[in-house]
Tab-separated table of C-alpha atoms in Angstrom:
chain	number	residue	atom	x	y	z
A	1	MET	CA	-116.398	15.476	40.104
A	2	LYS	CA	-114.314	14.584	37.207
A	3	GLY	CA	-112.653	17.338	35.411
A	4	SER	CA	-112.740	17.851	31.744
A	5	SER	CA	-109.330	16.378	31.430
A	6	ASP	CA	-110.529	12.965	32.538
A	7	ASN	CA	-112.728	12.760	29.550
A	8	SER	CA	-109.933	13.499	27.159
A	9	PHE	CA	-109.026	10.773	24.710
A	10	ILE	CA	-105.358	11.715	25.176
A	11	PRO	CA	-103.813	9.322	27.712
A	12	LYS	CA	-102.187	10.842	30.669
A	13	ARG	CA	-98.519	10.102	31.199
A	14	GLY	CA	-97.176	9.588	34.650
A	15	ALA	CA	-93.689	10.842	35.286
A	16	SER	CA	-92.745	7.816	37.417
A	17	LYS	CA	-93.710	5.230	34.797
A	18	ARG	CA	-91.397	6.568	32.143
A	19	LYS	CA	-88.740	4.062	31.023
A	20	GLN	CA	-85.229	5.197	30.207
A	21	THR	CA	-84.616	2.744	27.398
A	22	GLY	CA	-81.981	4.922	25.683
A	23	GLY	CA	-79.759	5.088	28.845
A	24	SER	CA	-79.485	1.309	29.341
A	25	ARG	CA	-78.487	0.865	25.693
A	26	GLN	CA	-75.523	3.308	26.147
A	27	ILE	CA	-74.320	1.379	29.185
A	28	TYR	CA	-74.428	-1.865	27.204
A	29	ILE	CA	-72.144	-0.495	24.462
A	30	PHE	CA	-69.778	0.932	27.021
A	31	THR	CA	-69.608	-2.413	28.775
A	32	TYR	CA	-68.984	-4.113	25.477
A	33	ILE	CA	-66.136	-1.728	24.667
A	34	SER	CA	-64.590	-2.065	28.105
A	35	TYR	CA	-64.614	-5.876	27.931
A	36	ILE	CA	-63.122	-5.891	24.447
A	37	LEU	CA	-60.462	-3.460	25.509
A	38	MET	CA	-59.633	-5.430	28.606
A	39	PHE	CA	-59.371	-8.723	26.759
A	40	ALA	CA	-57.448	-7.165	23.918
A	41	THR	CA	-55.027	-5.643	26.388
A	42	LEU	CA	-54.528	-8.912	28.185
A	43	LEU	CA	-54.089	-10.799	24.935
A	44	SER	CA	-51.691	-8.263	23.517
A	45	SER	CA	-49.742	-8.226	26.781
A	46	GLY	CA	-49.351	-11.983	26.623
A	47	GLY	CA	-48.485	-11.879	22.959
A	48	VAL	CA	-45.962	-9.123	23.426
A	49	TYR	CA	-44.384	-10.981	26.321
A	50	LEU	CA	-44.094	-14.171	24.321
A	51	TYR	CA	-42.778	-12.316	21.254
A	52	GLN	CA	-40.217	-10.562	23.436
A	53	GLN	CA	-39.024	-13.926	24.686
A	54	TYR	CA	-38.744	-15.092	21.092
A	55	ILE	CA	-36.820	-11.956	20.067
A	56	ASN	CA	-34.506	-12.343	23.064
A	57	ASN	CA	-33.832	-15.857	21.961
A	58	GLN	CA	-33.140	-14.676	18.412
A	59	LEU	CA	-30.771	-12.015	19.735
A	60	ASP	CA	-28.896	-14.599	21.777
A	61	ILE	CA	-28.587	-16.770	18.674
A	62	ALA	CA	-27.295	-13.821	16.615
A	63	VAL	CA	-24.755	-12.892	19.312
A	64	GLU	CA	-23.663	-16.493	19.598
A	65	ALA	CA	-23.266	-16.747	15.808
A	66	LEU	CA	-21.196	-13.553	15.702
A	67	ASN	CA	-18.978	-14.708	18.559
A	68	SER	CA	-18.526	-18.047	16.877
A	69	GLU	CA	-17.574	-16.341	13.600
A	70	ILE	CA	-15.147	-14.040	15.413
A	71	GLY	CA	-13.696	-17.032	17.214
A	72	SER	CA	-12.973	-18.750	13.916
A	73	PHE	CA	-10.930	-15.736	12.745
A	74	SER	CA	-7.215	-16.514	12.765
A	75	GLN	CA	-4.980	-13.610	13.700
A	76	ALA	CA	-1.897	-15.578	12.704
A	77	ASP	CA	-3.268	-16.249	9.225
A	78	MET	CA	-4.160	-12.583	8.829
A	79	GLU	CA	-0.641	-11.498	9.807
A	80	ARG	CA	0.838	-14.053	7.447
A	81	VAL	CA	-1.246	-12.751	4.557
A	82	THR	CA	-0.670	-9.074	5.301
A	83	GLN	CA	3.078	-9.567	5.704
A	84	PHE	CA	3.294	-11.507	2.465
A	85	ASN	CA	1.218	-8.874	0.709
A	86	LEU	CA	3.353	-6.043	2.076
A	87	ARG	CA	6.570	-7.801	1.126
A	88	LEU	CA	5.202	-8.409	-2.353
A	89	ALA	CA	4.091	-4.788	-2.663
A	90	GLN	CA	7.479	-3.506	-1.539
A	91	ALA	CA	9.263	-5.798	-3.985
A	92	GLN	CA	6.941	-4.753	-6.790
A	93	ASP	CA	7.425	-1.087	-5.970
A	94	ARG	CA	11.199	-1.390	-6.182
A	95	LEU	CA	10.896	-3.433	-9.358
A	96	GLU	CA	8.613	-0.884	-10.999
A	97	ASN	CA	10.931	1.957	-10.030
A	98	SER	CA	14.104	0.208	-11.108
A	99	MET	CA	16.097	1.986	-13.749
A	100	SER	CA	18.992	1.151	-16.011
A	101	VAL	CA	22.189	3.193	-15.758
A	102	THR	CA	23.334	1.351	-18.848
A	103	ALA	CA	20.398	2.874	-20.683
A	104	VAL	CA	21.513	6.307	-19.466
A	105	PHE	CA	24.971	5.699	-20.872
A	106	GLU	CA	23.446	4.478	-24.132
A	107	ALA	CA	21.326	7.623	-24.324
A	108	LEU	CA	24.335	9.816	-23.634
A	109	GLN	CA	26.329	7.978	-26.282
A	110	ALA	CA	23.564	8.486	-28.809
A	111	ALA	CA	23.305	12.181	-27.959
A	112	THR	CA	27.006	13.023	-27.935
A	113	ILE	CA	28.581	14.343	-31.106
A	114	ASP	CA	32.042	13.251	-32.258
A	115	THR	CA	33.887	16.442	-31.380
A	116	VAL	CA	32.724	16.406	-27.796
A	117	GLN	CA	34.591	14.901	-24.885
A	118	ILE	CA	33.060	14.346	-21.481
A	119	ASN	CA	35.615	15.046	-18.766
A	120	SER	CA	33.529	14.211	-15.751
A	121	LEU	CA	30.060	12.964	-15.147
A	122	ALA	CA	27.874	12.991	-12.062
A	123	MET	CA	24.483	11.371	-11.851
A	124	GLU	CA	22.022	11.737	-9.025
A	125	ARG	CA	18.754	9.897	-8.688
A	126	GLU	CA	15.964	12.136	-7.430
A	127	ASP	CA	13.596	9.777	-5.603
A	128	ASP	CA	11.675	7.652	-8.052
A	129	ASP	CA	11.196	10.482	-10.512
A	130	ARG	CA	14.272	11.144	-12.586
A	131	ILE	CA	18.039	11.095	-12.953
A	132	VAL	CA	19.859	14.405	-12.992
A	133	ILE	CA	23.157	14.416	-14.858
A	134	GLU	CA	25.850	17.021	-14.467
A	135	ALA	CA	28.585	16.670	-17.065
A	136	MET	CA	31.706	18.727	-17.683
A	137	ILE	CA	32.050	18.665	-21.439
A	138	GLN	CA	34.825	19.877	-23.676
A	139	THR	CA	34.690	20.592	-27.368
A	140	ASP	CA	36.646	22.517	-29.978
A	141	SER	CA	34.376	25.439	-30.879
A	142	PHE	CA	31.269	27.358	-30.001
A	143	ASP	CA	29.599	25.889	-33.066
A	144	SER	CA	30.140	22.406	-31.714
A	145	THR	CA	28.738	23.547	-28.403
A	146	ILE	CA	25.619	24.904	-30.072
A	147	PHE	CA	25.304	21.781	-32.166
A	148	GLN	CA	25.734	19.595	-29.089
A	149	ARG	CA	23.041	21.549	-27.276
A	150	GLY	CA	20.712	21.008	-30.240
A	151	VAL	CA	21.386	17.280	-30.211
A	152	PHE	CA	20.618	17.112	-26.501
A	153	LEU	CA	17.395	19.050	-27.011
A	154	ARG	CA	16.275	16.847	-29.880
A	155	ASN	CA	16.999	13.664	-27.976
A	156	GLY	CA	13.838	11.861	-26.982
A	157	ILE	CA	15.121	10.505	-23.684
A	158	ILE	CA	17.078	13.426	-22.255
A	159	GLN	CA	15.000	16.304	-20.932
A	160	ASP	CA	15.596	19.613	-19.193
A	161	VAL	CA	18.825	20.438	-20.989
A	162	GLU	CA	20.750	23.345	-19.549
A	163	ILE	CA	24.162	24.477	-20.751
A	164	THR	CA	26.106	26.733	-18.374
A	165	ASP	CA	29.662	27.922	-17.633
A	166	VAL	CA	30.673	28.096	-21.260
A	167	LYS	CA	34.368	29.005	-21.378
A	168	ASP	CA	36.795	29.150	-24.226
A	169	SER	CA	40.489	28.635	-23.754
A	170	VAL	CA	43.509	27.303	-25.543
A	171	ALA	CA	45.140	23.979	-24.820
A	172	ILE	CA	48.800	23.592	-25.593
A	173	GLU	CA	49.756	20.077	-26.490
A	174	THR	CA	53.451	19.257	-26.353
A	175	GLY	CA	54.775	16.928	-29.006
A	176	GLU	CA	57.545	14.380	-28.747
A	177	ARG	CA	60.134	17.070	-28.964
A	178	ALA	CA	59.972	20.002	-26.638
A	179	GLN	CA	60.040	22.470	-29.477
A	180	GLU	CA	56.925	21.018	-31.042
A	181	SER	CA	53.927	22.435	-29.363
A	182	ASN	CA	50.467	22.679	-30.778
A	183	ALA	CA	47.872	25.103	-29.516
A	184	ARG	CA	44.238	24.217	-30.064
A	185	PRO	CA	41.093	26.036	-28.958
A	186	ILE	CA	38.949	24.493	-26.270
A	187	VAL	CA	35.407	25.357	-25.364
A	188	SER	CA	34.245	23.775	-22.125
A	189	PHE	CA	30.816	23.905	-20.604
A	190	GLN	CA	28.670	22.251	-18.011
A	191	ALA	CA	25.584	20.387	-19.156
A	192	SER	CA	22.744	19.702	-16.776
A	193	LEU	CA	20.432	17.021	-18.080
A	194	ALA	CA	17.477	15.193	-16.651
A	195	VAL	CA	16.188	11.798	-17.643
A	196	PRO	CA	12.815	10.572	-16.344
A	197	LEU	CA	12.971	7.093	-14.846
A	198	GLU	CA	10.169	5.837	-17.057
A	199	GLN	CA	12.421	6.469	-20.051
A	200	ILE	CA	15.141	4.182	-18.741
A	201	PRO	CA	13.458	1.232	-17.045
A	202	ALA	CA	15.442	-1.843	-16.184
A	203	ASP	CA	14.102	-4.886	-17.955
A	204	PRO	CA	15.080	-7.992	-15.992
A	205	GLN	CA	13.339	-10.301	-18.448
A	206	SER	CA	15.617	-9.195	-21.267
A	207	TYR	CA	18.617	-9.956	-19.062
A	208	GLN	CA	17.260	-13.375	-18.264
A	209	LEU	CA	16.785	-14.086	-21.951
A	210	ASN	CA	20.262	-12.911	-22.846
A	211	GLN	CA	22.378	-13.943	-19.892
A	212	PRO	CA	20.665	-16.395	-17.619
A	213	ASP	CA	23.656	-17.275	-15.462
A	214	VAL	CA	25.235	-13.905	-14.973
A	215	ILE	CA	23.639	-13.136	-11.625
A	216	VAL	CA	25.353	-16.025	-9.912
A	217	PRO	CA	28.453	-14.766	-8.130
A	218	ASN	CA	31.591	-16.426	-9.387
A	219	THR	CA	34.697	-17.069	-7.347
A	220	GLU	CA	36.921	-17.403	-10.387
A	221	ILE	CA	39.204	-14.506	-11.117
A	222	PRO	CA	37.726	-12.697	-14.102
A	223	GLU	CA	39.778	-11.737	-17.048
A	224	GLN	CA	41.052	-8.262	-16.528
A	225	PRO	CA	41.596	-5.912	-19.391
A	226	PRO	CA	45.300	-5.279	-19.990
A	227	GLU	CA	45.197	-1.801	-18.486
A	228	LEU	CA	43.638	-3.090	-15.263
A	229	LEU	CA	46.099	-5.874	-14.553
A	230	ILE	CA	47.092	-4.625	-11.169
A	231	GLU	CA	48.057	-6.895	-8.345
A	232	GLN	CA	45.162	-7.471	-6.071
A	233	GLU	CA	44.250	-10.001	-3.486
A	234	VAL	CA	41.397	-12.238	-4.429
A	235	PRO	CA	40.064	-14.028	-1.373
A	236	ALA	CA	38.725	-17.493	-1.848
A	237	GLN	CA	35.018	-17.373	-1.247
A	238	GLU	CA	32.281	-19.847	-1.459
A	239	VAL	CA	29.625	-19.538	-4.086
A	240	ASN	CA	26.337	-18.714	-2.471
A	241	GLU	CA	23.238	-17.947	-4.446
A	242	ASP	CA	21.357	-16.694	-1.432
A	243	THR	CA	23.470	-13.688	-0.934
A	244	LEU	CA	21.325	-12.208	1.778
B	1	MET	CA	-77.045	1.725	42.583
B	2	MET	CA	-76.330	-1.435	40.672
B	3	MET	CA	-75.941	0.513	37.481
B	4	SER	CA	-73.370	2.903	38.928
B	5	LYS	CA	-71.352	-0.043	40.292
B	6	ASN	CA	-71.207	-1.627	36.844
B	7	LEU	CA	-70.191	1.632	35.358
B	8	PHE	CA	-67.430	1.962	37.879
B	9	ILE	CA	-66.121	-1.517	37.056
B	10	GLN	CA	-66.205	-0.765	33.362
B	11	VAL	CA	-64.358	2.482	33.797
B	12	ALA	CA	-61.836	0.712	36.004
B	13	MET	CA	-61.316	-1.979	33.355
B	14	ILE	CA	-60.717	0.627	30.726
B	15	ALA	CA	-58.324	2.482	33.001
B	16	ILE	CA	-56.430	-0.705	33.809
B	17	SER	CA	-56.270	-1.580	30.133
B	18	ILE	CA	-54.893	1.816	29.263
B	19	GLY	CA	-52.467	1.517	32.167
B	20	ILE	CA	-51.252	-1.871	30.958
B	21	ILE	CA	-50.852	-0.554	27.448
B	22	ILE	CA	-48.902	2.476	28.638
B	23	THR	CA	-46.731	0.737	31.209
B	24	PHE	CA	-46.106	-2.639	29.589
B	25	VAL	CA	-47.258	-3.110	26.024
B	26	ASN	CA	-45.865	0.088	24.540
B	27	PRO	CA	-42.418	-0.056	26.222
B	28	THR	CA	-42.137	-3.717	25.385
B	29	PHE	CA	-42.919	-2.964	21.767
B	30	SER	CA	-40.198	-0.317	21.736
B	31	GLU	CA	-37.766	-2.751	23.340
B	32	ILE	CA	-38.650	-5.399	20.778
B	33	GLY	CA	-37.973	-2.886	18.007
B	34	GLU	CA	-34.557	-2.086	19.444
B	35	GLN	CA	-33.751	-5.767	19.829
B	36	GLN	CA	-34.764	-6.393	16.245
B	37	ASP	CA	-32.410	-3.605	15.169
B	38	ASP	CA	-29.677	-5.187	17.294
B	39	ILE	CA	-30.327	-8.560	15.695
B	40	LEU	CA	-30.016	-6.959	12.276
B	41	VAL	CA	-26.722	-5.320	13.287
B	42	TYR	CA	-25.356	-8.571	14.707
B	43	GLN	CA	-26.392	-10.468	11.595
B	44	THR	CA	-24.802	-7.841	9.344
B	45	GLU	CA	-21.575	-7.918	11.364
B	46	GLN	CA	-21.598	-11.682	11.357
B	47	GLN	CA	-21.896	-11.642	7.569
B	48	LYS	CA	-18.990	-9.214	7.381
B	49	VAL	CA	-16.801	-11.332	9.648
B	50	SER	CA	-17.833	-14.390	7.698
B	51	GLY	CA	-16.842	-12.626	4.485
B	52	VAL	CA	-13.462	-11.713	5.972
B	53	ASN	CA	-12.945	-15.286	7.138
B	54	ASN	CA	-13.848	-16.652	3.716
B	55	GLN	CA	-11.560	-14.181	1.997
B	56	LEU	CA	-8.767	-14.943	4.449
B	57	SER	CA	-9.230	-18.628	3.861
B	58	SER	CA	-9.068	-18.052	0.117
B	59	LEU	CA	-5.898	-15.963	0.479
B	60	ILE	CA	-4.266	-18.561	2.704
B	61	THR	CA	-5.035	-21.158	0.054
B	62	SER	CA	-3.443	-18.916	-2.590
B	63	LEU	CA	-0.473	-18.319	-0.306
B	64	ASN	CA	-0.001	-22.023	0.260
B	65	ASN	CA	-0.102	-22.543	-3.485
B	66	VAL	CA	2.852	-20.199	-4.075
B	67	ALA	CA	5.745	-22.303	-5.263
B	68	SER	CA	8.494	-22.605	-2.693
B	69	ASP	CA	11.036	-21.538	-5.302
B	70	ASP	CA	9.088	-18.348	-6.001
B	71	TYR	CA	8.759	-17.685	-2.294
B	72	ARG	CA	12.495	-18.165	-1.832
B	73	ARG	CA	13.143	-15.719	-4.680
B	74	LEU	CA	10.842	-13.184	-3.077
B	75	LEU	CA	12.700	-13.560	0.214
B	76	THR	CA	15.954	-13.075	-1.652
B	77	TYR	CA	14.626	-10.023	-3.498
B	78	MET	CA	13.116	-8.454	-0.373
B	79	PRO	CA	14.847	-10.084	2.618
B	80	ASP	CA	14.056	-9.492	6.273
B	81	GLU	CA	17.517	-8.126	6.920
B	82	VAL	CA	20.383	-6.928	4.787
B	83	ASP	CA	23.697	-8.576	5.552
B	84	THR	CA	26.082	-5.707	4.860
B	85	ILE	CA	29.088	-8.018	4.664
B	86	ALA	CA	27.368	-10.262	2.142
B	87	VAL	CA	26.410	-7.242	0.036
B	88	ALA	CA	29.971	-5.959	0.107
B	89	ARG	CA	31.153	-9.403	-0.943
B	90	ASP	CA	28.617	-9.476	-3.795
B	91	LEU	CA	29.684	-6.024	-4.976
B	92	SER	CA	33.283	-7.208	-4.983
B	93	LEU	CA	32.397	-10.314	-6.962
B	94	VAL	CA	30.215	-8.426	-9.428
B	95	SER	CA	32.974	-5.825	-9.917
B	96	ARG	CA	35.524	-8.482	-10.691
B	97	GLN	CA	33.084	-10.261	-12.972
B	98	ALA	CA	32.475	-6.996	-14.830
B	99	GLY	CA	36.188	-6.521	-15.361
B	100	VAL	CA	36.663	-3.338	-13.369
B	101	LEU	CA	39.241	-2.817	-10.680
B	102	TYR	CA	37.470	-3.116	-7.372
B	103	ILE	CA	38.662	-0.504	-4.897
B	104	SER	CA	36.176	-0.653	-2.034
B	105	ALA	CA	32.587	-1.299	-1.034
B	106	VAL	CA	31.462	0.307	2.168
B	107	SER	CA	28.156	0.251	4.003
B	108	ARG	CA	26.852	3.750	4.646
B	109	GLY	CA	24.099	2.768	7.052
B	110	VAL	CA	20.339	2.752	6.912
B	111	VAL	CA	18.157	5.536	5.578
B	112	THR	CA	15.873	6.241	8.500
B	113	ASN	CA	13.503	8.873	7.171
B	114	ALA	CA	11.793	6.752	4.510
B	115	ASN	CA	8.802	6.025	6.739
B	116	SER	CA	8.831	9.152	8.833
B	117	PRO	CA	5.392	10.573	9.672
B	118	ASP	CA	5.873	13.341	7.114
B	119	ASN	CA	6.493	10.864	4.336
B	120	ALA	CA	4.021	8.271	5.560
B	121	SER	CA	1.070	10.544	4.949
B	122	SER	CA	1.937	10.853	1.288
B	123	GLN	CA	2.636	7.169	0.744
B	124	ASP	CA	0.236	4.345	0.240
B	125	PHE	CA	2.260	1.715	2.019
B	126	ILE	CA	5.332	1.181	4.151
B	127	GLN	CA	8.546	1.682	2.225
B	128	PRO	CA	11.219	-0.999	2.574
B	129	LYS	CA	14.248	-0.372	4.738
B	130	GLU	CA	16.976	1.201	2.639
B	131	HIS	CA	20.655	0.394	3.236
B	132	MET	CA	23.178	2.635	1.544
B	133	PHE	CA	26.471	1.409	0.136
B	134	SER	CA	29.333	3.095	-1.603
B	135	LEU	CA	31.259	1.282	-4.316
B	136	ASN	CA	34.520	2.579	-5.741
B	137	VAL	CA	35.946	1.035	-8.863
B	138	GLU	CA	38.214	1.883	-11.735
B	139	GLY	CA	37.898	0.682	-15.260
B	140	THR	CA	37.383	1.494	-18.873
B	141	TYR	CA	34.130	2.856	-20.179
B	142	ASP	CA	33.062	-0.562	-21.421
B	143	THR	CA	33.877	-2.383	-18.201
B	144	VAL	CA	32.100	0.274	-16.146
B	145	LYS	CA	29.044	-0.107	-18.354
B	146	ASN	CA	29.305	-3.842	-17.905
B	147	LEU	CA	29.401	-3.324	-14.143
B	148	PHE	CA	26.154	-1.379	-14.222
B	149	ALA	CA	24.563	-4.022	-16.431
B	150	LEU	CA	25.530	-6.730	-13.943
B	151	LEU	CA	24.245	-4.703	-10.992
B	152	GLU	CA	20.874	-4.409	-12.731
B	153	GLN	CA	20.702	-8.172	-13.113
B	154	ASN	CA	21.341	-9.031	-9.500
B	155	ASN	CA	18.848	-11.306	-7.780
B	156	TYR	CA	18.078	-8.614	-5.218
B	157	PRO	CA	17.745	-4.934	-6.088
B	158	ILE	CA	20.957	-2.923	-6.036
B	159	GLU	CA	19.740	0.519	-7.015
B	160	VAL	CA	22.143	3.127	-8.239
B	161	GLN	CA	21.449	6.376	-6.399
B	162	ASN	CA	24.364	8.450	-7.604
B	163	VAL	CA	27.396	8.062	-9.810
B	164	ASN	CA	30.516	10.159	-10.021
B	165	VAL	CA	32.801	9.455	-12.941
B	166	GLN	CA	36.206	11.057	-13.249
B	167	LYS	CA	38.729	10.596	-16.009
B	168	LYS	CA	42.028	9.069	-15.096
B	169	GLY	CA	45.036	8.515	-17.240
B	170	GLY	CA	45.366	5.636	-19.663
B	171	GLY	CA	41.708	5.555	-20.650
B	172	LEU	CA	40.641	4.616	-17.192
B	173	LEU	CA	37.715	6.024	-15.328
B	174	SER	CA	37.437	6.375	-11.588
B	175	VAL	CA	33.878	5.678	-10.589
B	176	GLU	CA	32.228	6.225	-7.237
B	177	ILE	CA	28.764	4.750	-7.005
B	178	GLY	CA	26.174	5.237	-4.294
B	179	LEU	CA	23.937	2.207	-4.047
B	180	SER	CA	20.797	1.229	-2.180
B	181	VAL	CA	19.855	-2.267	-1.071
B	182	TYR	CA	16.450	-2.916	0.425
B	183	ALA	CA	15.068	-5.063	3.218
B	184	TYR	CA	11.477	-5.768	4.079
B	185	GLU	CA	10.002	-3.290	6.530
B	186	ASN	CA	7.159	-4.649	8.596
B	187	SER	CA	4.154	-2.478	9.123
B	188	PRO	CA	4.047	-0.918	12.601
B	189	ALA	CA	0.261	-1.120	12.366
B	190	ASP	CA	0.399	-4.920	12.399
B	191	GLN	CA	-1.182	-5.278	15.790
B	192	GLU	CA	-3.722	-7.662	17.134
B	193	ILE	CA	-7.174	-7.040	15.783
B	194	VAL	CA	-9.678	-6.551	18.577
B	195	PHE	CA	-13.346	-6.830	17.743
């Protein structure tokens, strides 16, 4: 006897006939991904290997180029240039720091008043900065001393004027006859002056314009002033422009 | 059964792929990056060396173009060595040319502390070797001034370091002059360049 369910218009579904269509589709995508990944990995591995070979080659070329460039460097040429440059720099340094003692004397002349007499003079060069002058000066009065100090201070070249050891005394001058003696006041003092080197530069070009031949040593006996005509041996020497 | 075998193969392929990527592709990429950096460094250094070589070549050309007369003057102005006898002779000749009475010219040796480590730190370059001389003369004010003028015009530097002037009788002055003459001092750092 058939049950009531057999007459139902709703079809019966057997559990064994059910198809798992969704599961097979997932496996297909997974397979697809795995194949792509595998091929991509193999391709990229090959590509990376080949690119590495190319980069290695490029590195070898770069190293070779650097070694070649280093090999073309000349140590001897470099030493020649650096030595020439250093010699030039040393010569230029001495030239730039050269100073004129004549200019110092000129400055002192210009800054010395008529009533003043310089008894002794000492100059000392302090590196390449300045000349320090110590002078023992004698004059006839304190007023002259003050005036002289003012002239030193107003001078544009001389700097750092310091007047010390001011002493007054009397000098007795004996005339032709022993009875004639003349006493005159003396004020002596020590002047310390400083002159910056940049104020008294030597100017070789001006010398060359004025006296082009004066630097050549001369074996001829120069004319001596009358007061210096003292017997002296003058050895015969050869003229040599290259003195060093 | 067949399905699980396929799945196993697929999983194995993925695992192998990941393994290849981790063990080969990624390290190789890193190595390639380092090599590219190295190439860049080598190329930069090569350009620098090339620049130095070009500059050196240019300087050598300039050096070769220096007139021989100018080069000889430079060697006279800053010689390799100072001949103390020749300097004494020159001082004697210059003194007589100036019109002063030449008394003596004596070498006082070499100043050794010019390039000492204490001084070297404060200087930009190596100072030349300094030879000291002492010159004693007698003369009038004008002849002494003339002597200094001639010393300033010498073809190598004779620098006055100190002067001591004393009055003597008869309008004469006794002058003691400390002088410096210079010679080229080579740089101690001039050693072979090692790349």
